[in-house]
Amino acid sequence: MTPVELSRTVLRAVRRAVEDGELSVVVPEKVSVTLPGAGGWGDYATNIALQLARPAGETPRRVAELLLPHLAGAHGVSGVEITGPGFLNISLGSTASTSLVAEILRRGPRYGFVDDLTVGDDTPNASTARLVRLHAPREPRALVVMDVVARLLRSQGVDVRTTGETGPPEPAWVTVLGVDPYCAPQEPTPLDLDLEVEDLEVEVVRPVPVPAPDLAPLLTLGRDAARWALLHPAAHDRPRVTADHLVQREANPLFRVRYAYARTRAVGRNAADLGFTAEPGDVRDTQDAQGDVEVEEVTTPLARDLTPLLADHPRVLARAATHRAPDLLARHLVAVADATLVLLPAVLPLGDEKPLAAHRARLALAEAAGAVLAGGLSLLGIDAPEHL
């Protein structure tokens, strides 16, 4: 279950409470769900009870108590708990997690893309902006950001054209940074676009990012490290252009992201050598020495931390596109990579242990994480290496 699907589930719970006469409020158009904060519980949390309390004439906790039974019985929800003044904390069942992993494996690196023009709550509405023209100053960071924003918008079903100022980019920007060589000044016409003029939304990449201070060192980093150096910081932050982006160690976020992806590919190859393949399922199943199957809590936070991050990927892509902010995607990939690296040691059997259903499920979860990492890196214009 993705955050968008869970948001709709919460919305249905509100609608049922209103229809049953338990709440007297106008049903909102959408509901926000987020990862639980400090003191939270479960996979997701929503503050909908706090939002509805005043118009309902009830306390937030009372609204949460009214919504809880409608939400607890929903498909894919294994538990609901009220915390704080009235936050609803929601736990998703293993079936929901299994369906999520299966969906990611089915979509591959295109998981989170809007292949049709049916968009979610945070997705750019293609019906109001059939085509967007992004326009950037002739500066390498602005052009790289514009390139990635265009990729993000296209992933969300929006048609995009890009233009630049005062002539084509420098050849080194094209060969090293991957800037669009055809991003020259031009005025689109209805004939070029095959659209009516009023269907065109033109904007400068906003906000215009702070330029990279040292261009020469940036070009020595190579495409992947240079693009990461420009994209990982928020637009208002000055990028740090140093050789640290090339160092293969944990302190380098780019290394962790690419290393996590390469490791997901490696465990897949190793699993094939051991004769088993991925199969979405419950990652907690274990087997004792007598061969009896038992279910225990996995000590590593592999499902608790990684699964919500994978489920959140479509929302992150939509937000990054809506806010023209590639750094949101870059930071999300770092979080996914860190959670994936915790999972990977538990994927393969140890010693003479035979592959169990849990190993197949963990392999499926690892491959799903790899698909998210590969898709995200591709949107940033960065290579996802099979070996590192």
Short mmCIF file of C-alpha atoms in Angstrom, two decimals:
data_model
loop_
_atom_site.label_atom_id
_atom_site.label_comp_id
_atom_site.label_asym_id
_atom_site.label_seq_id
_atom_site.Cartn_x
_atom_site.Cartn_y
_atom_site.Cartn_z
CA MET A 1 0.00 0.00 0.00
CA THR A 2 1.47 3.35 -1.06
CA PRO A 3 0.97 6.58 0.90
CA VAL A 4 -1.48 7.76 -1.77
CA GLU A 5 -3.53 4.56 -1.36
CA LEU A 6 -3.41 4.87 2.43
CA SER A 7 -4.50 8.51 2.15
CA ARG A 8 -7.56 7.35 0.22
CA THR A 9 -8.21 4.69 2.85
CA VAL A 10 -8.19 7.31 5.61
CA LEU A 11 -10.45 9.51 3.50
CA ARG A 12 -12.94 6.65 3.12
CA ALA A 13 -12.92 6.19 6.91
CA VAL A 14 -13.82 9.86 7.35
CA ARG A 15 -16.59 9.56 4.77
CA ARG A 16 -18.07 6.50 6.52
CA ALA A 17 -18.04 8.29 9.88
CA VAL A 18 -19.88 11.23 8.31
CA GLU A 19 -22.40 8.97 6.56
CA ASP A 20 -23.07 7.12 9.82
CA GLY A 21 -23.80 10.41 11.59
CA GLU A 22 -20.82 10.11 13.91
CA LEU A 23 -19.14 13.24 12.57
CA SER A 24 -20.73 16.41 11.25
CA VAL A 25 -18.02 17.85 8.98
CA VAL A 26 -17.34 18.51 5.33
CA VAL A 27 -15.29 15.60 4.03
CA PRO A 28 -11.90 17.00 2.94
CA GLU A 29 -10.65 16.50 -0.60
CA LYS A 30 -7.44 14.79 0.55
CA VAL A 31 -5.72 13.51 3.67
CA SER A 32 -2.02 13.74 4.46
CA VAL A 33 -0.14 10.69 5.75
CA THR A 34 3.48 10.82 6.88
CA LEU A 35 6.06 8.66 8.60
CA PRO A 36 5.50 8.64 12.40
CA GLY A 37 7.37 11.27 14.35
CA ALA A 38 9.05 10.99 17.72
CA GLY A 39 6.93 8.88 20.03
CA GLY A 40 4.93 7.56 17.09
CA TRP A 41 4.05 3.98 16.27
CA GLY A 42 3.46 1.86 13.18
CA ASP A 43 4.26 2.57 9.55
CA TYR A 44 2.39 5.84 8.96
CA ALA A 45 0.60 8.57 10.89
CA THR A 46 -2.06 11.15 10.04
CA ASN A 47 -3.23 14.29 11.82
CA ILE A 48 -6.69 14.24 10.22
CA ALA A 49 -8.38 14.11 13.64
CA LEU A 50 -6.68 17.35 14.65
CA GLN A 51 -7.82 18.99 11.40
CA LEU A 52 -11.45 17.92 11.82
CA ALA A 53 -11.76 18.57 15.56
CA ARG A 54 -12.78 22.24 15.43
CA PRO A 55 -15.35 21.99 12.60
CA ALA A 56 -16.75 18.82 14.24
CA GLY A 57 -17.05 20.51 17.65
CA GLU A 58 -15.13 17.65 19.27
CA THR A 59 -11.71 17.14 20.79
CA PRO A 60 -9.06 15.72 18.44
CA ARG A 61 -8.83 12.56 20.50
CA ARG A 62 -12.62 12.03 20.30
CA VAL A 63 -12.49 12.43 16.50
CA ALA A 64 -9.64 9.92 16.37
CA GLU A 65 -11.67 7.47 18.49
CA LEU A 66 -14.59 7.78 16.07
CA LEU A 67 -12.38 7.20 13.03
CA LEU A 68 -10.39 4.32 14.51
CA PRO A 69 -12.94 1.48 13.99
CA HIS A 70 -13.59 2.54 10.38
CA LEU A 71 -9.87 2.59 9.68
CA ALA A 72 -8.92 -0.54 11.62
CA GLY A 73 -11.12 -2.73 9.44
CA ALA A 74 -9.72 -1.47 6.14
CA HIS A 75 -7.95 -3.80 3.76
CA GLY A 76 -4.18 -3.86 4.31
CA VAL A 77 -4.33 -2.20 7.73
CA SER A 78 -3.18 -4.47 10.55
CA GLY A 79 -3.43 -2.02 13.43
CA VAL A 80 -4.33 1.54 14.42
CA GLU A 81 -3.30 3.35 17.58
CA ILE A 82 -4.02 6.86 18.87
CA THR A 83 -1.01 8.76 20.16
CA GLY A 84 -0.52 12.25 21.55
CA PRO A 85 -3.45 14.64 21.30
CA GLY A 86 -5.11 12.64 18.52
CA PHE A 87 -2.66 11.36 15.93
CA LEU A 88 -3.78 8.16 14.22
CA ASN A 89 -0.80 5.81 13.85
CA ILE A 90 -1.32 3.06 11.28
CA SER A 91 0.45 -0.25 10.86
CA LEU A 92 0.22 -2.09 7.57
CA GLY A 93 -0.06 -5.87 7.51
CA SER A 94 2.47 -8.18 5.89
CA THR A 95 0.02 -8.69 3.01
CA ALA A 96 0.19 -4.99 2.23
CA SER A 97 3.98 -5.07 2.30
CA THR A 98 3.99 -8.14 0.07
CA SER A 99 1.73 -6.40 -2.45
CA LEU A 100 3.96 -3.33 -2.39
CA VAL A 101 7.10 -5.35 -3.14
CA ALA A 102 5.31 -7.25 -5.91
CA GLU A 103 4.17 -3.96 -7.45
CA ILE A 104 7.70 -2.52 -7.38
CA LEU A 105 9.15 -5.65 -8.96
CA ARG A 106 6.48 -5.49 -11.65
CA ARG A 107 7.16 -1.83 -12.46
CA GLY A 108 10.93 -1.97 -12.00
CA PRO A 109 12.80 1.36 -12.22
CA ARG A 110 9.57 2.98 -13.49
CA TYR A 111 7.87 2.45 -10.13
CA GLY A 112 6.39 5.79 -9.14
CA PHE A 113 6.02 6.96 -12.75
CA VAL A 114 2.63 8.12 -13.98
CA ASP A 115 2.25 6.20 -17.22
CA ASP A 116 -1.20 7.54 -17.89
CA LEU A 117 -2.51 10.97 -16.99
CA THR A 118 -4.36 9.78 -13.89
CA VAL A 119 -2.52 11.69 -11.21
CA GLY A 120 -2.40 11.54 -7.43
CA ASP A 121 -2.77 14.23 -4.81
CA ASP A 122 0.79 15.56 -5.06
CA THR A 123 1.29 14.93 -8.77
CA PRO A 124 1.38 17.81 -11.27
CA ASN A 125 -2.04 18.01 -12.87
CA ALA A 126 -1.58 17.36 -16.56
CA SER A 127 -5.09 18.62 -17.28
CA THR A 128 -4.11 22.16 -16.20
CA ALA A 129 -0.57 22.13 -17.64
CA ARG A 130 -0.51 19.97 -20.73
CA LEU A 131 2.93 21.26 -21.54
CA VAL A 132 5.51 23.10 -19.44
CA ARG A 133 8.46 24.95 -20.89
CA LEU A 134 11.37 25.25 -18.47
CA HIS A 135 13.76 28.11 -19.08
CA ALA A 136 17.15 28.41 -17.36
CA PRO A 137 20.05 30.88 -17.39
CA ARG A 138 23.23 29.85 -19.18
CA GLU A 139 24.89 28.47 -16.05
CA PRO A 140 25.86 24.82 -15.52
CA ARG A 141 24.03 24.14 -12.26
CA ALA A 142 20.82 25.77 -13.47
CA LEU A 143 20.95 23.71 -16.67
CA VAL A 144 21.59 20.45 -14.80
CA VAL A 145 18.72 21.18 -12.40
CA MET A 146 16.45 22.00 -15.33
CA ASP A 147 17.38 18.72 -17.01
CA VAL A 148 16.41 16.71 -13.91
CA VAL A 149 13.24 18.72 -13.26
CA ALA A 150 12.21 17.95 -16.85
CA ARG A 151 12.82 14.23 -16.23
CA LEU A 152 10.79 14.37 -13.02
CA LEU A 153 7.88 16.14 -14.68
CA ARG A 154 7.86 13.67 -17.56
CA SER A 155 7.83 10.81 -15.04
CA GLN A 156 4.60 12.32 -13.71
CA GLY A 157 2.90 12.50 -17.09
CA VAL A 158 3.67 16.13 -17.96
CA ASP A 159 5.02 17.11 -21.38
CA VAL A 160 8.08 19.37 -21.12
CA ARG A 161 10.22 21.55 -23.39
CA THR A 162 13.47 23.16 -22.21
CA THR A 163 15.18 26.33 -23.39
CA GLY A 164 18.23 28.31 -22.28
CA GLU A 165 19.64 31.79 -22.57
CA THR A 166 22.18 33.42 -24.89
CA GLY A 167 23.34 30.50 -26.95
CA PRO A 168 24.07 26.80 -26.56
CA PRO A 169 25.89 25.46 -23.49
CA GLU A 170 29.65 25.03 -23.37
CA PRO A 171 30.86 21.72 -24.91
CA ALA A 172 32.36 20.62 -21.56
CA TRP A 173 28.98 21.09 -19.88
CA VAL A 174 27.48 18.73 -22.41
CA THR A 175 30.17 16.04 -22.36
CA VAL A 176 30.90 16.09 -18.61
CA LEU A 177 27.68 17.27 -16.96
CA GLY A 178 25.22 15.81 -19.45
CA VAL A 179 23.55 19.15 -20.18
CA ASP A 180 21.14 19.15 -23.13
CA PRO A 181 23.17 20.37 -26.14
CA TYR A 182 20.00 21.61 -27.87
CA CYS A 183 18.98 23.86 -25.00
CA ALA A 184 19.37 26.99 -27.14
CA PRO A 185 17.22 30.14 -27.06
CA GLN A 186 13.97 29.55 -28.88
CA GLU A 187 10.36 30.58 -28.78
CA PRO A 188 7.93 27.66 -29.09
CA THR A 189 5.13 28.06 -31.56
CA PRO A 190 1.82 26.21 -31.87
CA LEU A 191 3.20 24.51 -34.98
CA ASP A 192 6.26 23.24 -33.10
CA LEU A 193 4.24 22.06 -30.13
CA ASP A 194 1.11 20.88 -31.91
CA LEU A 195 -0.80 22.58 -29.08
CA GLU A 196 -2.81 25.74 -28.62
CA VAL A 197 -0.87 28.67 -27.18
CA GLU A 198 -3.08 28.80 -24.08
CA ASP A 199 -2.13 25.20 -23.25
CA LEU A 200 1.49 26.23 -22.68
CA GLU A 201 2.84 27.03 -19.23
CA VAL A 202 6.23 28.76 -19.37
CA GLU A 203 8.41 29.15 -16.31
CA VAL A 204 11.97 29.78 -15.32
CA VAL A 205 13.42 27.00 -13.17
CA ARG A 206 12.45 28.12 -9.69
CA PRO A 207 14.22 28.83 -7.51
CA VAL A 208 17.28 29.57 -9.65
CA PRO A 209 19.96 27.54 -7.86
CA VAL A 210 23.05 29.09 -6.32
CA PRO A 211 25.82 28.62 -8.92
CA ALA A 212 28.72 26.26 -8.33
CA PRO A 213 31.66 28.35 -7.07
CA ASP A 214 34.45 26.47 -8.87
CA LEU A 215 33.68 25.23 -12.35
CA ALA A 216 37.10 23.71 -13.18
CA PRO A 217 37.15 21.32 -10.16
CA LEU A 218 33.54 20.40 -10.93
CA LEU A 219 34.44 19.21 -14.41
CA THR A 220 37.24 17.02 -13.05
CA LEU A 221 34.76 15.00 -10.97
CA GLY A 222 33.17 13.29 -13.96
CA ARG A 223 29.48 13.18 -14.81
CA ASP A 224 28.07 11.16 -11.89
CA ALA A 225 29.92 12.88 -9.06
CA ALA A 226 29.56 16.33 -10.62
CA ARG A 227 25.81 15.99 -11.10
CA TRP A 228 25.42 14.70 -7.54
CA ALA A 229 27.44 17.64 -6.21
CA LEU A 230 25.05 20.02 -7.97
CA LEU A 231 21.78 18.18 -7.24
CA HIS A 232 22.10 16.88 -3.67
CA PRO A 233 22.12 20.34 -1.99
CA ALA A 234 18.90 22.35 -1.99
CA ALA A 235 18.75 25.10 -4.60
CA HIS A 236 19.44 27.82 -2.03
CA ASP A 237 22.57 26.03 -0.74
CA ARG A 238 26.00 26.48 -2.30
CA PRO A 239 27.22 23.15 -3.70
CA ARG A 240 30.39 21.66 -2.24
CA VAL A 241 32.73 20.83 -5.13
CA THR A 242 35.49 18.62 -3.75
CA ALA A 243 37.07 15.25 -4.49
CA ASP A 244 35.14 13.82 -1.51
CA HIS A 245 32.37 12.97 -3.97
CA LEU A 246 34.72 10.43 -5.56
CA VAL A 247 35.81 8.70 -2.36
CA GLN A 248 34.37 5.21 -1.86
CA ARG A 249 33.51 5.31 1.82
CA GLU A 250 30.43 5.63 4.01
CA ALA A 251 30.87 9.37 4.51
CA ASN A 252 30.09 9.88 0.80
CA PRO A 253 26.28 9.77 0.23
CA LEU A 254 26.65 9.14 -3.50
CA PHE A 255 28.87 6.14 -2.79
CA ARG A 256 26.32 4.72 -0.33
CA VAL A 257 23.51 5.02 -2.88
CA ARG A 258 25.45 3.42 -5.73
CA TYR A 259 27.03 0.81 -3.44
CA ALA A 260 23.62 -0.19 -2.05
CA TYR A 261 22.33 -0.69 -5.60
CA ALA A 262 25.39 -2.73 -6.61
CA ARG A 263 24.96 -4.87 -3.48
CA THR A 264 21.32 -5.61 -4.35
CA ARG A 265 22.52 -6.90 -7.70
CA ALA A 266 25.27 -8.94 -6.04
CA VAL A 267 22.91 -10.69 -3.60
CA GLY A 268 20.67 -11.55 -6.54
CA ARG A 269 23.58 -13.21 -8.32
CA ASN A 270 24.62 -15.02 -5.14
CA ALA A 271 21.08 -16.22 -4.53
CA ALA A 272 20.94 -17.61 -8.06
CA ASP A 273 24.15 -19.53 -7.34
CA LEU A 274 22.45 -20.98 -4.25
CA GLY A 275 19.42 -22.00 -6.29
CA PHE A 276 16.69 -19.66 -5.07
CA THR A 277 14.92 -16.62 -6.45
CA ALA A 278 12.97 -13.69 -5.06
CA GLU A 279 9.39 -14.15 -3.91
CA PRO A 280 7.53 -11.36 -2.09
CA GLY A 281 6.37 -12.48 1.35
CA ASP A 282 6.90 -12.15 5.09
CA VAL A 283 10.52 -11.29 5.85
CA ARG A 284 10.16 -12.41 9.48
CA ASP A 285 9.70 -16.16 8.92
CA THR A 286 12.58 -18.17 10.38
CA GLN A 287 13.29 -21.84 10.98
CA ASP A 288 14.91 -23.33 14.04
CA ALA A 289 17.40 -26.20 14.19
CA GLN A 290 14.60 -28.81 14.40
CA GLY A 291 13.02 -27.55 11.20
CA ASP A 292 10.00 -26.04 12.93
CA VAL A 293 8.81 -22.76 11.46
CA GLU A 294 8.37 -19.91 13.86
CA VAL A 295 7.75 -16.19 13.44
CA GLU A 296 9.92 -13.77 15.37
CA GLU A 297 10.66 -10.08 15.20
CA VAL A 298 13.69 -9.45 13.03
CA THR A 299 16.21 -7.61 15.15
CA THR A 300 17.32 -5.41 12.25
CA PRO A 301 14.86 -2.67 11.22
CA LEU A 302 14.69 -3.99 7.65
CA ALA A 303 10.92 -4.00 7.24
CA ARG A 304 10.21 -1.19 9.69
CA ASP A 305 12.49 1.33 7.98
CA LEU A 306 12.85 0.20 4.37
CA THR A 307 9.28 -0.72 3.42
CA PRO A 308 7.76 2.70 4.28
CA LEU A 309 10.52 4.41 2.32
CA LEU A 310 9.79 2.28 -0.74
CA ALA A 311 6.08 2.96 -0.38
CA ASP A 312 6.82 6.68 -0.15
CA HIS A 313 8.80 6.77 -3.42
CA PRO A 314 5.88 7.78 -5.72
CA ARG A 315 5.02 10.66 -3.38
CA VAL A 316 8.65 11.79 -3.32
CA LEU A 317 8.80 11.83 -7.12
CA ALA A 318 5.56 13.81 -7.26
CA ARG A 319 6.77 16.35 -4.67
CA ALA A 320 10.17 16.72 -6.33
CA ALA A 321 8.41 17.41 -9.65
CA THR A 322 5.82 19.76 -8.17
CA HIS A 323 8.37 21.81 -6.24
CA ARG A 324 11.06 21.59 -8.96
CA ALA A 325 13.40 20.20 -6.31
CA PRO A 326 15.72 17.33 -7.37
CA ASP A 327 17.37 17.47 -3.94
CA LEU A 328 14.23 15.90 -2.44
CA LEU A 329 14.81 12.82 -4.59
CA ALA A 330 18.57 12.75 -3.87
CA ARG A 331 18.03 12.78 -0.11
CA HIS A 332 15.30 10.15 -0.40
CA LEU A 333 17.70 7.86 -2.26
CA VAL A 334 20.25 8.24 0.54
CA ALA A 335 17.61 7.17 3.08
CA VAL A 336 16.60 4.18 0.93
CA ALA A 337 20.24 3.18 0.49
CA ASP A 338 20.97 3.34 4.22
CA ALA A 339 17.93 1.18 5.04
CA THR A 340 18.85 -1.25 2.23
CA LEU A 341 22.38 -1.71 3.54
CA VAL A 342 20.90 -2.78 6.89
CA LEU A 343 18.74 -5.40 5.15
CA LEU A 344 21.36 -6.98 2.88
CA PRO A 345 23.31 -9.05 5.46
CA ALA A 346 20.08 -10.91 6.30
CA VAL A 347 19.19 -11.83 2.70
CA LEU A 348 21.37 -14.88 2.09
CA PRO A 349 21.44 -18.07 4.22
CA LEU A 350 24.38 -18.45 6.58
CA GLY A 351 26.67 -21.46 6.56
CA ASP A 352 24.81 -24.69 5.82
CA GLU A 353 21.40 -23.06 6.31
CA LYS A 354 18.98 -23.84 3.52
CA PRO A 355 17.12 -21.00 1.76
CA LEU A 356 13.77 -20.40 3.46
CA ALA A 357 10.70 -18.41 2.51
CA ALA A 358 12.11 -15.52 4.56
CA HIS A 359 15.26 -15.45 2.42
CA ARG A 360 13.18 -15.33 -0.77
CA ALA A 361 11.06 -12.53 0.73
CA ARG A 362 14.13 -10.57 1.82
CA LEU A 363 15.67 -11.01 -1.62
CA ALA A 364 12.46 -9.65 -3.16
CA LEU A 365 12.59 -6.67 -0.78
CA ALA A 366 16.25 -6.08 -1.70
CA GLU A 367 15.47 -6.24 -5.42
CA ALA A 368 12.58 -3.80 -4.91
CA ALA A 369 14.96 -1.43 -3.16
CA GLY A 370 17.40 -1.83 -6.05
CA ALA A 371 14.67 -0.92 -8.53
CA VAL A 372 13.88 2.26 -6.59
CA LEU A 373 17.56 3.20 -6.38
CA ALA A 374 18.13 2.53 -10.09
CA GLY A 375 15.05 4.49 -11.12
CA GLY A 376 15.94 7.42 -8.90
CA LEU A 377 19.55 7.57 -10.07
CA SER A 378 18.38 7.44 -13.68
CA LEU A 379 16.11 10.45 -13.09
CA LEU A 380 19.12 12.31 -11.67
CA GLY A 381 21.12 11.37 -14.77
CA ILE A 382 23.54 9.26 -12.72
CA ASP A 383 24.71 5.74 -13.54
CA ALA A 384 23.61 2.80 -11.37
CA PRO A 385 26.55 0.35 -11.56
CA GLU A 386 26.10 -3.42 -11.42
CA HIS A 387 29.55 -3.73 -9.84
CA LEU A 388 31.27 -1.23 -7.57
#
